[in-house]
Coordinates of C-alpha atoms in Angstrom, one line a residue:
M1 CA 7.5 73.3 16.1
T2 CA 8.3 69.7 15.3
A3 CA 10.8 67.6 17.3
R4 CA 13.6 66.0 15.5
V5 CA 14.6 62.4 16.3
R6 CA 18.3 61.8 15.8
V7 CA 19.2 58.3 15.1
T8 CA 22.9 57.5 15.7
R9 CA 24.8 54.7 14.0
R10 CA 25.2 52.9 17.3
G11 CA 21.4 53.1 17.9
A12 CA 20.6 51.7 14.5
V13 CA 23.0 48.8 15.0
S14 CA 21.6 48.0 18.4
A15 CA 18.0 48.0 17.0
L16 CA 19.1 45.7 14.2
T17 CA 20.8 43.4 16.6
V18 CA 17.6 43.1 18.7
V19 CA 15.5 42.4 15.6
V20 CA 18.0 39.7 14.4
A21 CA 18.1 38.1 17.9
L22 CA 14.3 38.0 18.2
T23 CA 14.0 36.5 14.7
A24 CA 16.5 33.8 15.6
T25 CA 14.6 33.0 18.8
V26 CA 11.4 32.5 16.8
V27 CA 13.1 30.3 14.3
V28 CA 14.8 28.1 17.0
Y29 CA 11.5 27.8 18.9
G30 CA 9.7 26.7 15.7
I31 CA 12.1 23.9 14.9
T32 CA 12.6 22.7 18.4
P33 CA 10.4 19.7 19.4
H34 CA 7.7 20.3 21.9
G35 CA 5.4 18.1 24.0
D36 CA 5.1 14.6 22.8
D37 CA 7.6 15.3 20.0
I38 CA 10.4 15.4 22.5
N39 CA 10.2 11.6 23.0
A40 CA 9.0 10.8 19.5
P41 CA 10.8 8.0 17.5
F42 CA 13.1 8.8 14.7
N43 CA 11.5 8.0 11.4
V44 CA 13.3 6.0 8.6
R45 CA 11.2 6.8 5.5
G46 CA 10.6 5.0 2.3
D47 CA 8.1 3.7 -0.2
I48 CA 6.4 0.3 -0.8
G49 CA 9.1 -2.3 -1.5
D50 CA 11.9 -0.2 0.0
V51 CA 14.0 -2.1 2.7
L52 CA 14.2 0.2 5.7
T53 CA 16.7 -0.3 8.5
G54 CA 16.3 1.2 11.9
R55 CA 18.1 0.6 15.2
T56 CA 15.9 -2.4 16.2
L57 CA 14.1 -3.6 13.1
T58 CA 14.7 -4.0 9.4
G59 CA 12.2 -4.8 6.7
S60 CA 9.7 -3.5 4.2
V61 CA 6.1 -3.1 3.4
T62 CA 5.7 -5.2 0.3
A63 CA 2.1 -4.5 -0.6
V64 CA -1.0 -2.7 0.5
R65 CA -4.6 -3.7 -0.3
L66 CA -8.1 -2.5 0.6
A67 CA -10.8 -5.0 1.5
S68 CA -14.5 -4.9 2.5
S69 CA -14.0 -8.1 4.5
I70 CA -11.3 -10.5 5.6
D71 CA -11.2 -14.3 5.2
A72 CA -9.0 -16.0 7.8
T73 CA -9.8 -19.6 7.1
A74 CA -6.3 -20.2 5.7
A75 CA -5.1 -19.3 9.2
D76 CA -7.3 -21.9 10.8
S77 CA -9.7 -19.2 12.0
E78 CA -13.4 -18.9 11.5
W79 CA -13.2 -15.2 11.9
T80 CA -14.6 -13.1 9.1
G81 CA -13.7 -9.5 9.3
E82 CA -16.7 -7.6 8.3
T83 CA -16.6 -3.8 8.9
T84 CA -18.6 -0.7 8.5
G85 CA -15.6 0.9 6.9
T86 CA -12.7 -0.6 4.9
W87 CA -9.8 -2.8 5.8
V88 CA -6.3 -1.6 4.9
V89 CA -4.3 -4.9 4.5
V90 CA -0.6 -4.3 4.8
D91 CA 1.8 -7.0 3.7
A92 CA 5.1 -6.6 5.5
D93 CA 8.4 -8.5 5.8
I94 CA 10.1 -7.7 9.1
A95 CA 13.1 -9.0 11.0
A96 CA 14.9 -7.9 14.2
R97 CA 18.4 -6.7 13.9
F98 CA 20.3 -7.7 17.1
E99 CA 17.9 -9.4 19.5
P100 CA 14.3 -10.8 19.5
S101 CA 11.7 -8.2 19.5
S102 CA 8.0 -7.6 18.7
L103 CA 6.1 -5.0 16.8
Y104 CA 4.3 -2.5 19.1
R105 CA 1.0 -1.0 17.8
P106 CA 1.8 -0.4 14.2
T107 CA 0.1 2.8 12.9
L108 CA -1.6 4.1 9.8
T109 CA -1.7 7.9 9.7
I110 CA -4.0 9.7 7.4
G111 CA -3.7 13.5 7.8
D112 CA -4.1 14.3 11.5
T113 CA -5.7 10.9 12.4
T114 CA -3.7 7.9 13.5
Y115 CA -5.2 4.4 13.3
Y116 CA -3.7 1.5 15.3
A117 CA -3.5 -2.1 14.0
T118 CA -6.6 -4.1 14.9
E119 CA -6.6 -6.6 17.8
R120 CA -9.6 -8.4 16.5
L121 CA -7.6 -11.2 14.8
P122 CA -5.1 -12.6 17.4
L123 CA -2.3 -15.0 16.4
V124 CA -2.8 -14.2 12.7
T125 CA -1.5 -10.7 12.2
L126 CA 2.2 -10.0 12.1
D127 CA 2.1 -7.5 14.9
D128 CA 0.8 -10.2 17.3
G129 CA 4.1 -12.2 17.4
S130 CA 7.8 -11.7 17.8
V131 CA 10.5 -11.3 15.2
R132 CA 14.1 -12.6 15.4
P133 CA 17.5 -11.6 14.1
G134 CA 18.4 -13.1 10.8
I135 CA 14.9 -14.5 10.2
A136 CA 12.3 -12.4 8.4
S137 CA 8.6 -12.8 9.3
A138 CA 6.2 -12.1 6.4
G139 CA 2.6 -11.5 7.3
V140 CA -0.2 -8.9 7.4
I141 CA -1.0 -6.0 9.5
L142 CA -4.7 -4.9 9.5
F143 CA -6.2 -1.5 10.0
E144 CA -9.9 -0.7 10.1
V145 CA -10.5 2.7 8.5
S146 CA -13.6 4.8 7.8
D147 CA -14.6 5.2 4.2
E148 CA -14.6 8.9 4.6
A149 CA -10.9 8.9 5.6
L150 CA -10.0 6.9 2.5
R151 CA -11.8 9.4 0.3
S152 CA -10.0 12.4 1.8
P153 CA -7.1 14.1 -0.1
E154 CA -4.8 13.1 2.8
A155 CA -5.2 9.4 2.0
A156 CA -3.0 10.0 -1.0
R157 CA -0.1 10.6 1.4
A158 CA -0.9 8.0 4.1
E159 CA 2.0 6.7 6.3
I160 CA 2.4 3.2 7.8
G161 CA 4.6 3.2 10.9
I162 CA 6.3 0.1 12.4
N163 CA 8.3 0.1 15.5
A164 CA 9.6 -2.4 18.1
S165 CA 7.9 -3.1 21.4
F166 CA 6.9 -0.3 23.7
Q167 CA 10.3 1.2 23.7
A168 CA 9.6 3.4 20.7
I169 CA 10.6 6.5 22.7
L170 CA 13.7 8.0 21.1
D171 CA 14.1 4.8 19.0
S172 CA 13.7 4.4 15.2
R173 CA 10.4 3.7 13.4
L174 CA 10.0 2.3 9.9
V175 CA 7.7 4.6 7.9
T176 CA 6.3 3.7 4.5
Q177 CA 4.3 6.2 2.5
V178 CA 1.4 4.9 0.4
D179 CA -1.4 6.4 -1.8
L180 CA -4.6 4.7 -0.6
T181 CA -6.8 6.6 -3.1
S182 CA -5.3 4.7 -6.0
L183 CA -6.2 1.2 -4.6
P184 CA -9.4 -0.7 -5.5
V185 CA -11.5 -2.3 -2.7
E186 CA -11.5 -6.1 -3.0
A187 CA -14.5 -8.0 -1.8
D188 CA -12.8 -10.6 0.3
V189 CA -9.1 -10.7 1.1
A190 CA -7.6 -14.0 2.4
V191 CA -5.0 -13.8 5.1
S192 CA -2.8 -16.5 6.6
R193 CA -0.4 -16.8 9.6
P194 CA 3.0 -15.1 9.3
Q195 CA 5.7 -17.2 7.6
E196 CA 9.4 -17.2 8.5
R197 CA 12.4 -17.3 6.2
V198 CA 16.1 -17.2 6.8
L199 CA 17.8 -14.0 5.5

């Protein structure tokens, strides 16, 4: 003798309601920021040459080059940047919007790995100085990256992030996407001190 299970309309609706509620909970949990993402900056995205405007900064990445070494003699420095990897040389043109500011630890993200701008060349790179409203500072930001990372598929979708001072929490960040796999490696790239121009 087999037992019959009788499903009422009310029971079916209740079960369906539970399934919909659980699905909605999973979706909301999936799109809600967690951990460090809660305080992450808001990204303003673009490509090389695009002028991006955030709350604190405005500007663009004007060019990206790869180099096996750096020549800083034009910046009155004897420093030669030799590396076991490759230099990613970012030319940027950045200004503050409302009050003087500085760039805080620009980043280069390749896949799951984030590189921070080098501190090996003080007073020459753009991220070592301050930027002012109405006056654009044009200069370089340097990243030292492993050759293996540059050969990875993720290097075709690398991102350069620029934000102001240490108050990047819940602030905006300028993010430029670049394909590093398409760039040749130059033998010796000359860099100079940042130059200012009135907007």
